Coordinates of C-alpha atoms in Angstrom, one line a residue:
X1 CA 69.7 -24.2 63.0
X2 CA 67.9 -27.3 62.2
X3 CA 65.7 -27.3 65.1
X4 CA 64.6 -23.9 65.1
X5 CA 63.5 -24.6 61.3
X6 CA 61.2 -28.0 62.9
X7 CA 60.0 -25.8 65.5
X8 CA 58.6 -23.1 63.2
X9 CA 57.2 -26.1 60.7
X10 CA 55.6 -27.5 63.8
X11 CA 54.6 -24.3 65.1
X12 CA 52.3 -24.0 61.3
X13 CA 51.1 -27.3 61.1
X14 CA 49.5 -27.1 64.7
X15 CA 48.3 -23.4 63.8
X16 CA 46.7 -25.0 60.1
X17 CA 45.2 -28.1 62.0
X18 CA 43.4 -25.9 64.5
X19 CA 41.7 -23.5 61.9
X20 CA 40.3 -26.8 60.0
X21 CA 38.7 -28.2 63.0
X22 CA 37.1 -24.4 63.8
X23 CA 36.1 -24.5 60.2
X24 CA 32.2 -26.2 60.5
X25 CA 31.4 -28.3 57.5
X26 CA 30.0 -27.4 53.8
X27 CA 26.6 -29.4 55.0
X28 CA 26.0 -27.3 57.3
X29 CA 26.5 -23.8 55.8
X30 CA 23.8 -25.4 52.8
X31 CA 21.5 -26.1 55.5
X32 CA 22.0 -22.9 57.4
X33 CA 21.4 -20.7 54.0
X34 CA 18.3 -23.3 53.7
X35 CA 16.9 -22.2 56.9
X36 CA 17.2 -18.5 56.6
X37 CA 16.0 -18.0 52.8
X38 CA 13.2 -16.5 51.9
X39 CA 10.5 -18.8 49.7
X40 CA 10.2 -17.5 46.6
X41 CA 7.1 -16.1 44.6
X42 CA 5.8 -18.4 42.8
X43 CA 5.7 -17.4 39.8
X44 CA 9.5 -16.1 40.5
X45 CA 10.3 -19.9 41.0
X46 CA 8.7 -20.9 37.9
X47 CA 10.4 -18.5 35.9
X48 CA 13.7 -19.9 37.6
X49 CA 12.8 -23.4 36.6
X50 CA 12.2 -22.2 33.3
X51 CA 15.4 -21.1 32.7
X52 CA 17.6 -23.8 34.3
X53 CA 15.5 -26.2 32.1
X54 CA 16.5 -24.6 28.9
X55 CA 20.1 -23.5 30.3
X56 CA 22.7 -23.4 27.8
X57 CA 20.0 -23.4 24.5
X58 CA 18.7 -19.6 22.9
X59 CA 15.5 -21.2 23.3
X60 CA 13.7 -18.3 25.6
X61 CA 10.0 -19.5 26.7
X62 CA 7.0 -16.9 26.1
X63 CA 5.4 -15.5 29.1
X64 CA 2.1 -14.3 28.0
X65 CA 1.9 -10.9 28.8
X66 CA -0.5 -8.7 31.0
X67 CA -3.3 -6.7 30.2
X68 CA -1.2 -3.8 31.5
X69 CA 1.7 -4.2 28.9
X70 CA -0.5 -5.0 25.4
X71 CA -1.3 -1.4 24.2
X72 CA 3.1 -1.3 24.2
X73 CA 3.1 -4.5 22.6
X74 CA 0.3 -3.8 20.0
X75 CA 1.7 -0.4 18.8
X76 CA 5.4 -2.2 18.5
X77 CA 3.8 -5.0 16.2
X78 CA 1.7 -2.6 14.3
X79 CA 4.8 -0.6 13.9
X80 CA 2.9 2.7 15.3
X81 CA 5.4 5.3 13.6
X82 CA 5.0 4.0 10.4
X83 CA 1.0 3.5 10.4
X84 CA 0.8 7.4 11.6
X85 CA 2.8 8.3 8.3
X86 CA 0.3 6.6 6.1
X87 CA -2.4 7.9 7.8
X88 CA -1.4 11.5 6.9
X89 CA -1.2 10.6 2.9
X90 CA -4.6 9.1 3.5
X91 CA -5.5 12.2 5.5
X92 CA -4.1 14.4 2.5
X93 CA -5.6 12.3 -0.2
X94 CA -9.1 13.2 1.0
X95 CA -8.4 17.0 2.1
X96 CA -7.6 17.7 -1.6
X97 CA -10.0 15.5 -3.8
X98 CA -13.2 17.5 -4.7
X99 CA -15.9 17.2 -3.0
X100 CA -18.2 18.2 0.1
X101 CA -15.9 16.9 3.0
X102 CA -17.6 15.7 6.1
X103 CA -15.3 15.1 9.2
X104 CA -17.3 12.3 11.0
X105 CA -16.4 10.3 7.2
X106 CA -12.9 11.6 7.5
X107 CA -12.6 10.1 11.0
X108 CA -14.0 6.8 9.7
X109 CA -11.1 6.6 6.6
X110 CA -8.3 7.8 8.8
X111 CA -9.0 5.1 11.5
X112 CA -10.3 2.5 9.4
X113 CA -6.6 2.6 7.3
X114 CA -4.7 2.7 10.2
X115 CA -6.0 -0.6 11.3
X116 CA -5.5 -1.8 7.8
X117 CA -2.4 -0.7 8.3
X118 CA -1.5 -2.4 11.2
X119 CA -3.0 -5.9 9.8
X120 CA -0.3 -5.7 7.3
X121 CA 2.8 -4.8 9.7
X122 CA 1.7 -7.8 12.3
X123 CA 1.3 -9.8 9.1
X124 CA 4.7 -8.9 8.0
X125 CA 6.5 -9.5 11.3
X126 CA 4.7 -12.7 12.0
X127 CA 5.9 -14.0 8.6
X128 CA 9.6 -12.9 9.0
X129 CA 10.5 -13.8 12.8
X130 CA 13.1 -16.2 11.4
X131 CA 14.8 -13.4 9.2
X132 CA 14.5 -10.6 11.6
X133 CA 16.5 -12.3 14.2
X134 CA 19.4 -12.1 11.9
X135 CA 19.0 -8.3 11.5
X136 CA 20.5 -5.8 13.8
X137 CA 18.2 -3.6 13.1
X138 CA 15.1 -5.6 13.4
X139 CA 16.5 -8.8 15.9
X140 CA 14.6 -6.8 18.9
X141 CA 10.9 -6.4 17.3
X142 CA 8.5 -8.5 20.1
X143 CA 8.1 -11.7 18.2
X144 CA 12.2 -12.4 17.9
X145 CA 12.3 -11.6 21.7
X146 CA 9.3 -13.6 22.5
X147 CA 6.9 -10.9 23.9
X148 CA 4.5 -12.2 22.1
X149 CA 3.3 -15.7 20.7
X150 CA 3.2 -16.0 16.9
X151 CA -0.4 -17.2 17.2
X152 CA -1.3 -13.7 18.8
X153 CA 0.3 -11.8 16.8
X154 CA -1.7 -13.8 13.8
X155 CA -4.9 -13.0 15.7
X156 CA -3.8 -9.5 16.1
X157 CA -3.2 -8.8 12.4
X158 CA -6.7 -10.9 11.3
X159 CA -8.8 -9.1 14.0
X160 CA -7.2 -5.6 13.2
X161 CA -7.8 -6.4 9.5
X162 CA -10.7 -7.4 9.6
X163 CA -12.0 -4.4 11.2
X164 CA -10.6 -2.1 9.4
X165 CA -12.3 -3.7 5.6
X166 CA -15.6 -3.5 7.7
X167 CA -15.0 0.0 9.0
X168 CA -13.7 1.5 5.6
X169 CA -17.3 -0.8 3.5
X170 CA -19.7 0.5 6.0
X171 CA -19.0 3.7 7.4
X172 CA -16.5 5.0 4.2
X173 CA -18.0 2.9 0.7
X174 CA -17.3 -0.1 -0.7
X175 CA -14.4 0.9 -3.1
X176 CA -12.0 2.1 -0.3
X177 CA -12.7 -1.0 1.7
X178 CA -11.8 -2.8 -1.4
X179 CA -8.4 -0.8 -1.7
X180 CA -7.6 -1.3 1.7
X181 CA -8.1 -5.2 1.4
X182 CA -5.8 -4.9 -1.7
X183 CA -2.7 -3.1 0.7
X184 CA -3.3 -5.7 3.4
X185 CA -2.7 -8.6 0.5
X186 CA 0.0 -6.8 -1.7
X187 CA 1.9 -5.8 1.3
X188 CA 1.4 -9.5 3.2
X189 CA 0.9 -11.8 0.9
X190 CA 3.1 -10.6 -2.1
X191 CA 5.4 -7.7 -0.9
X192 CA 6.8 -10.1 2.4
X193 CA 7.6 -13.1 0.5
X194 CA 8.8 -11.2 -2.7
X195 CA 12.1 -9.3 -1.0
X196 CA 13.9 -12.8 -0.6
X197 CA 13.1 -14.0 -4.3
X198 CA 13.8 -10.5 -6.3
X199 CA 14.1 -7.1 -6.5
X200 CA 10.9 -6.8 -7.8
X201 CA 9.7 -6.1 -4.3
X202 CA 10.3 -2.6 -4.3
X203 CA 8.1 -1.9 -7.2
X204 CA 5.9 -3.7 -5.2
X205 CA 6.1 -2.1 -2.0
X206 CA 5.7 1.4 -3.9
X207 CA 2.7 0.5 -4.9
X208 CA 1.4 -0.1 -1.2
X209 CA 2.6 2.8 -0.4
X210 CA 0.8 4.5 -3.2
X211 CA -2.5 2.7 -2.4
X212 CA -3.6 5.0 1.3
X213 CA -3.9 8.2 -0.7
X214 CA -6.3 6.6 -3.2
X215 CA -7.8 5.7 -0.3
X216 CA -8.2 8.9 0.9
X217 CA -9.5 10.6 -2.1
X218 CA -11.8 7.7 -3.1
X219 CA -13.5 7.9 0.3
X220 CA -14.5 11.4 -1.0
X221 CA -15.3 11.0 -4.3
X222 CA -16.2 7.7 -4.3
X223 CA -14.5 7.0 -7.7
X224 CA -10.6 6.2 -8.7
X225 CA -10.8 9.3 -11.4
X226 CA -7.7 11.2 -13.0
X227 CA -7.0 12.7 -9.5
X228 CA -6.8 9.8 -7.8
X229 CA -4.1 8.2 -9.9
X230 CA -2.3 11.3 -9.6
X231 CA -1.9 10.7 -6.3
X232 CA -1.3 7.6 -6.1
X233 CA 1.7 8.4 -8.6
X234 CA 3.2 10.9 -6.4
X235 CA 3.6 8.2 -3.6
X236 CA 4.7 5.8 -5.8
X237 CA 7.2 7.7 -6.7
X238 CA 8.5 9.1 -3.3
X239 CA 9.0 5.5 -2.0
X240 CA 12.2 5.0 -4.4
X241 CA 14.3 7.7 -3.0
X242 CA 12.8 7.3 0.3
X243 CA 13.3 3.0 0.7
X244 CA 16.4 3.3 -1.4
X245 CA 18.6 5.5 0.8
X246 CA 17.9 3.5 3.6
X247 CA 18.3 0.4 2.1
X248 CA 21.7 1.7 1.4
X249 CA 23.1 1.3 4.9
X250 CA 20.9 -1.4 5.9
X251 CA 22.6 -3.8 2.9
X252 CA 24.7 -5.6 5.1
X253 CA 21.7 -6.4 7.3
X254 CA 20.0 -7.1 3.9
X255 CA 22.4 -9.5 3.0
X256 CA 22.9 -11.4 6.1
X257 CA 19.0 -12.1 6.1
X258 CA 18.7 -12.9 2.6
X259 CA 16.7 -10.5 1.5
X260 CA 17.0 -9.5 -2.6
X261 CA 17.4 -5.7 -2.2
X262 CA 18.7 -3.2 -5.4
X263 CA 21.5 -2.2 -2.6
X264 CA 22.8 -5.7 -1.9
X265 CA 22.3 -7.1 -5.2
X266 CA 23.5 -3.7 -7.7
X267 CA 24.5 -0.9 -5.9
X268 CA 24.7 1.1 -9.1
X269 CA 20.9 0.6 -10.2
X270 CA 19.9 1.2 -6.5
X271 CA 21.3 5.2 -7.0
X272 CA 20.4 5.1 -10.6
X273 CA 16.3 4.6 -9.6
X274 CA 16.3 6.8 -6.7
X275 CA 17.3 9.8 -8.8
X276 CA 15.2 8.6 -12.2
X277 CA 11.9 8.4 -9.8
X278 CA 13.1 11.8 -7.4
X279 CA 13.2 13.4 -11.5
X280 CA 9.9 12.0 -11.9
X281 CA 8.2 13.6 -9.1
X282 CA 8.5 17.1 -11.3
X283 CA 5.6 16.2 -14.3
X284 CA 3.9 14.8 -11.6
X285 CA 3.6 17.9 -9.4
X286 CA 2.6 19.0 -12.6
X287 CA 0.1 17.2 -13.1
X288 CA -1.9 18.1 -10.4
X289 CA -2.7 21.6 -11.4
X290 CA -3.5 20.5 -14.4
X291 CA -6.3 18.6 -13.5
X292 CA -7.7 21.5 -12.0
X293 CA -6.9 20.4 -7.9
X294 CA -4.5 23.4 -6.9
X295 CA -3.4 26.6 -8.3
X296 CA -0.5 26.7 -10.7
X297 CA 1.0 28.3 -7.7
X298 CA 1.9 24.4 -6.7
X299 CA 3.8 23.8 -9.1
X300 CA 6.2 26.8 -8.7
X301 CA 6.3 25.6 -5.3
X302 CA 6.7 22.2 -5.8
X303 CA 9.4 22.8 -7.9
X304 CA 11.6 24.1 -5.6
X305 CA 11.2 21.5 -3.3
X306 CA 11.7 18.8 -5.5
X307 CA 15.0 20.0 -7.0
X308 CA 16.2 19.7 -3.4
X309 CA 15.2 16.3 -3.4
X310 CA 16.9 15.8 -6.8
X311 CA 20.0 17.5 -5.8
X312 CA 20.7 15.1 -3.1
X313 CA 19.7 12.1 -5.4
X314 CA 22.4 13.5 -7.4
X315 CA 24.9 13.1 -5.0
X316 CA 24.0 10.0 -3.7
X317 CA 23.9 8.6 -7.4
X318 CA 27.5 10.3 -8.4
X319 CA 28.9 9.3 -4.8
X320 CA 26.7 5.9 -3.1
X321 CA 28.1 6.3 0.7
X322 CA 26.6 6.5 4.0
X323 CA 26.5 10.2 3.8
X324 CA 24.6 10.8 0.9
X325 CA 22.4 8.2 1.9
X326 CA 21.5 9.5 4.8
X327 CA 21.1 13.2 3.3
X328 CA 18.7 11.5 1.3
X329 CA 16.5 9.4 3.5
X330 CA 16.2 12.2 6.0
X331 CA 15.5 14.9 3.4
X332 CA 12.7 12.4 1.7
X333 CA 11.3 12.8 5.4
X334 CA 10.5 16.6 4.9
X335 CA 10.0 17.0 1.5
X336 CA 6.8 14.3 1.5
X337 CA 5.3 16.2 4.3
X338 CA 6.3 19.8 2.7
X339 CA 4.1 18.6 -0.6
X340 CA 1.7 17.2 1.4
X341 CA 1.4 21.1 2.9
X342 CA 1.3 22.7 0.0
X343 CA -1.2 20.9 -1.7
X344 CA -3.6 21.9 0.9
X345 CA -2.5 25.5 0.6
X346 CA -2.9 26.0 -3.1
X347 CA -6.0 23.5 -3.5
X348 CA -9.3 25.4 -5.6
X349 CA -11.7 25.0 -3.4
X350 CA -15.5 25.7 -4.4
X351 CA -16.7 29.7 -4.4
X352 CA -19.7 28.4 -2.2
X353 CA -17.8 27.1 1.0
X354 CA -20.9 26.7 3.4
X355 CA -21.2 22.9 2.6
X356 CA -17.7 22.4 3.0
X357 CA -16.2 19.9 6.6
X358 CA -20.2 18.7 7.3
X359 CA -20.1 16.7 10.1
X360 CA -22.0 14.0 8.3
X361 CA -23.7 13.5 5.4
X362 CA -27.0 13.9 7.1
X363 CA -26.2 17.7 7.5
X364 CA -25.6 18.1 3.6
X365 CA -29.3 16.9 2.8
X366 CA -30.6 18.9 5.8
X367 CA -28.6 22.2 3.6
X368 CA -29.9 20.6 0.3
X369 CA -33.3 20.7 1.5
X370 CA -33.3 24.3 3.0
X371 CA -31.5 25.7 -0.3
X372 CA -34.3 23.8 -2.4
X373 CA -36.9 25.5 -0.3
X374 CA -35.3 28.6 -0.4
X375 CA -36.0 28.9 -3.9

């Protein structure tokens, strides 16, 4: 009994001995990989240094990007989906002021906002890339994952800016250049900073969202009249049950960033305000036929789209949840649009319709001076 068990312990000890000696050495497996790897690219190598250098740290280094990935970058930092929506109340504004409308001057407005518009969204990003990486919803913008350097996204908003003044002064006039300047500051310069100090920024940000369709109509009339304000008004008021149902379900993201919101701070004021202003949209509506720029048609109209505005800023003031919120947010979505429609439909045009959509303004003399001689 007690030799078999030695023989089968010797038996395994010979067996073990002969795999380690068959076993070749860690050395030389390293320098056989060595040998049979392929060199890396370059820039593949450099990347790889990169990362073992700041291993262990979130610090991620910025690789600047190629010529062939900017136009992605540029309409994510200019916030493209949001700048298109602006456009159209600037668009709007203009198709129902008075006026002879010219479409190369229309071009001019609607492109010289939209980079106005974008100056202030790479403005706005640029100045919150420390809060926005503590947002879900706004921790994978470009500047919190590096994609772009803060100095180019700087350069970006000044360049973008700054053609967009000189576009709307030379080719528009000198008033909607000066409003567009005004949108870039309030919404930069006092609107950004504002939202962590009070909730005084939402009064704020409604009026920059007011200010494009002022634009619009001033590019056509050249003046900020009766009309103009009205419009202006009507956007104003739109932006507190539009911000203010989503602000609703971003509160948590809100709060985490420090930002002073109505729907962090009082929940109940932040219902109450979306239905007063939703309320206010009716006189409004109003308003505009009054003054002679649609039909009175409008304001049937109008009516019965606002009161399904109204009715879901109802229920999101007698029942604040996710739900209603979200009734209200995407129904702000199509009823600004549905106005917007409308107001083109019903607006009193002139009976004389030959001078109206001139390409330029050189064409309107040219019909001046053949009328003149006519007579």
């Amino acid at each position: 009994m007690l030799a078999s068990r030695s023989a089968i312990h010797l038996s395994r000890a010979q067996a073990t001995r002969a795999i380690l000696l068959a076993r070749q050495p860690h050395c030389f497996n390293l320098l056989a990989r060595h040998a049979t790897a392929v060199d890396p690219n370059p820039q593949q190598q450099q990347q790889q240094q990169q990362q073992q250098l700041h291993r262990g740290t979130k610090y991620k280094p910025i690789i600047p990007p190629t010529l062939r990935d900017l136009p992605k970058l540029y309409k994510e930092l200019s916030k493209a989906k949001l700048a298109c929506l602006v456009a159209l109340t600037t668009m709007c504004g203009y198709a129902v002021a008075p006026g002879e409308a010219a479409i190369s001057t229309l071009l001019y407005t609607t492109v010289g906002t939209t980079l106005c518009i974008s100056s202030a969204n790479a403005f706005n990003q640029w100045i919150e890339i420390p809060y926005d990486a503590q947002m879900l919803r706004t921790r994978n913008r470009i500047l919190g994952r590096r994609l772009l350097s803060p100095f180019h996204a700087f350069g970006f908003g000044t360049l973008t800016g700054v053609a967009g003044v000189s576009m709307l002064s030379t080719m528009v006039n000198p008033l909607t250049a000066a409003l567009g300047a005004a949108n870039i500051f309030l919404y930069a310069g006092v609107y950004t900073p504002m939202k962590r100090a009070s909730i005084l920024n939402t009064w704020v940000g409604a009026v920059v969202g007011a200010i494009p369709p002022m634009m619009g109509y001033t590019a056509l009339t050249g003046t900020v009249d009766a009309g103009a304000w009205v419009m202006g008004a009507l956007l104003y008021a739109w932006q507190f049950p539009h911000f203010n149902a989503l602000a609703w379900n971003l509160r948590a993201d809100y709060s985490k960033a420090g930002y002073r919101m109505m729907a962090v701070t009082d929940p109940g004021l932040n219902a109450r305000v979306a239905l007063r202003y939703s309320v206010a949209m009716l006189p409004v509506c109003f308003a505009i036929p009054y003054l002679g720029m649609t039909s009175w048609v409008f304001a049937a109209d109008s009516t019965i789209v606002n009161a399904g505005i109204i009715w879901q800023a109802y229920k999101f003031w007698k029942n604040s949840n996710d739900k209603t919120a979200r009734q209200l947010f995407f129904g702000s979505l199509i009823h600004l649009p549905l106005l917007m429609v409308l107001m083109m439909a019903h607006k009193n045009y002139d009976t004389d319709m030959s001078h109206l959509l001139m390409w330029d303004d050189d064409e309107s003399d040219e019909l001046e001076e053949e009328q003149k001689d006519a007579l």
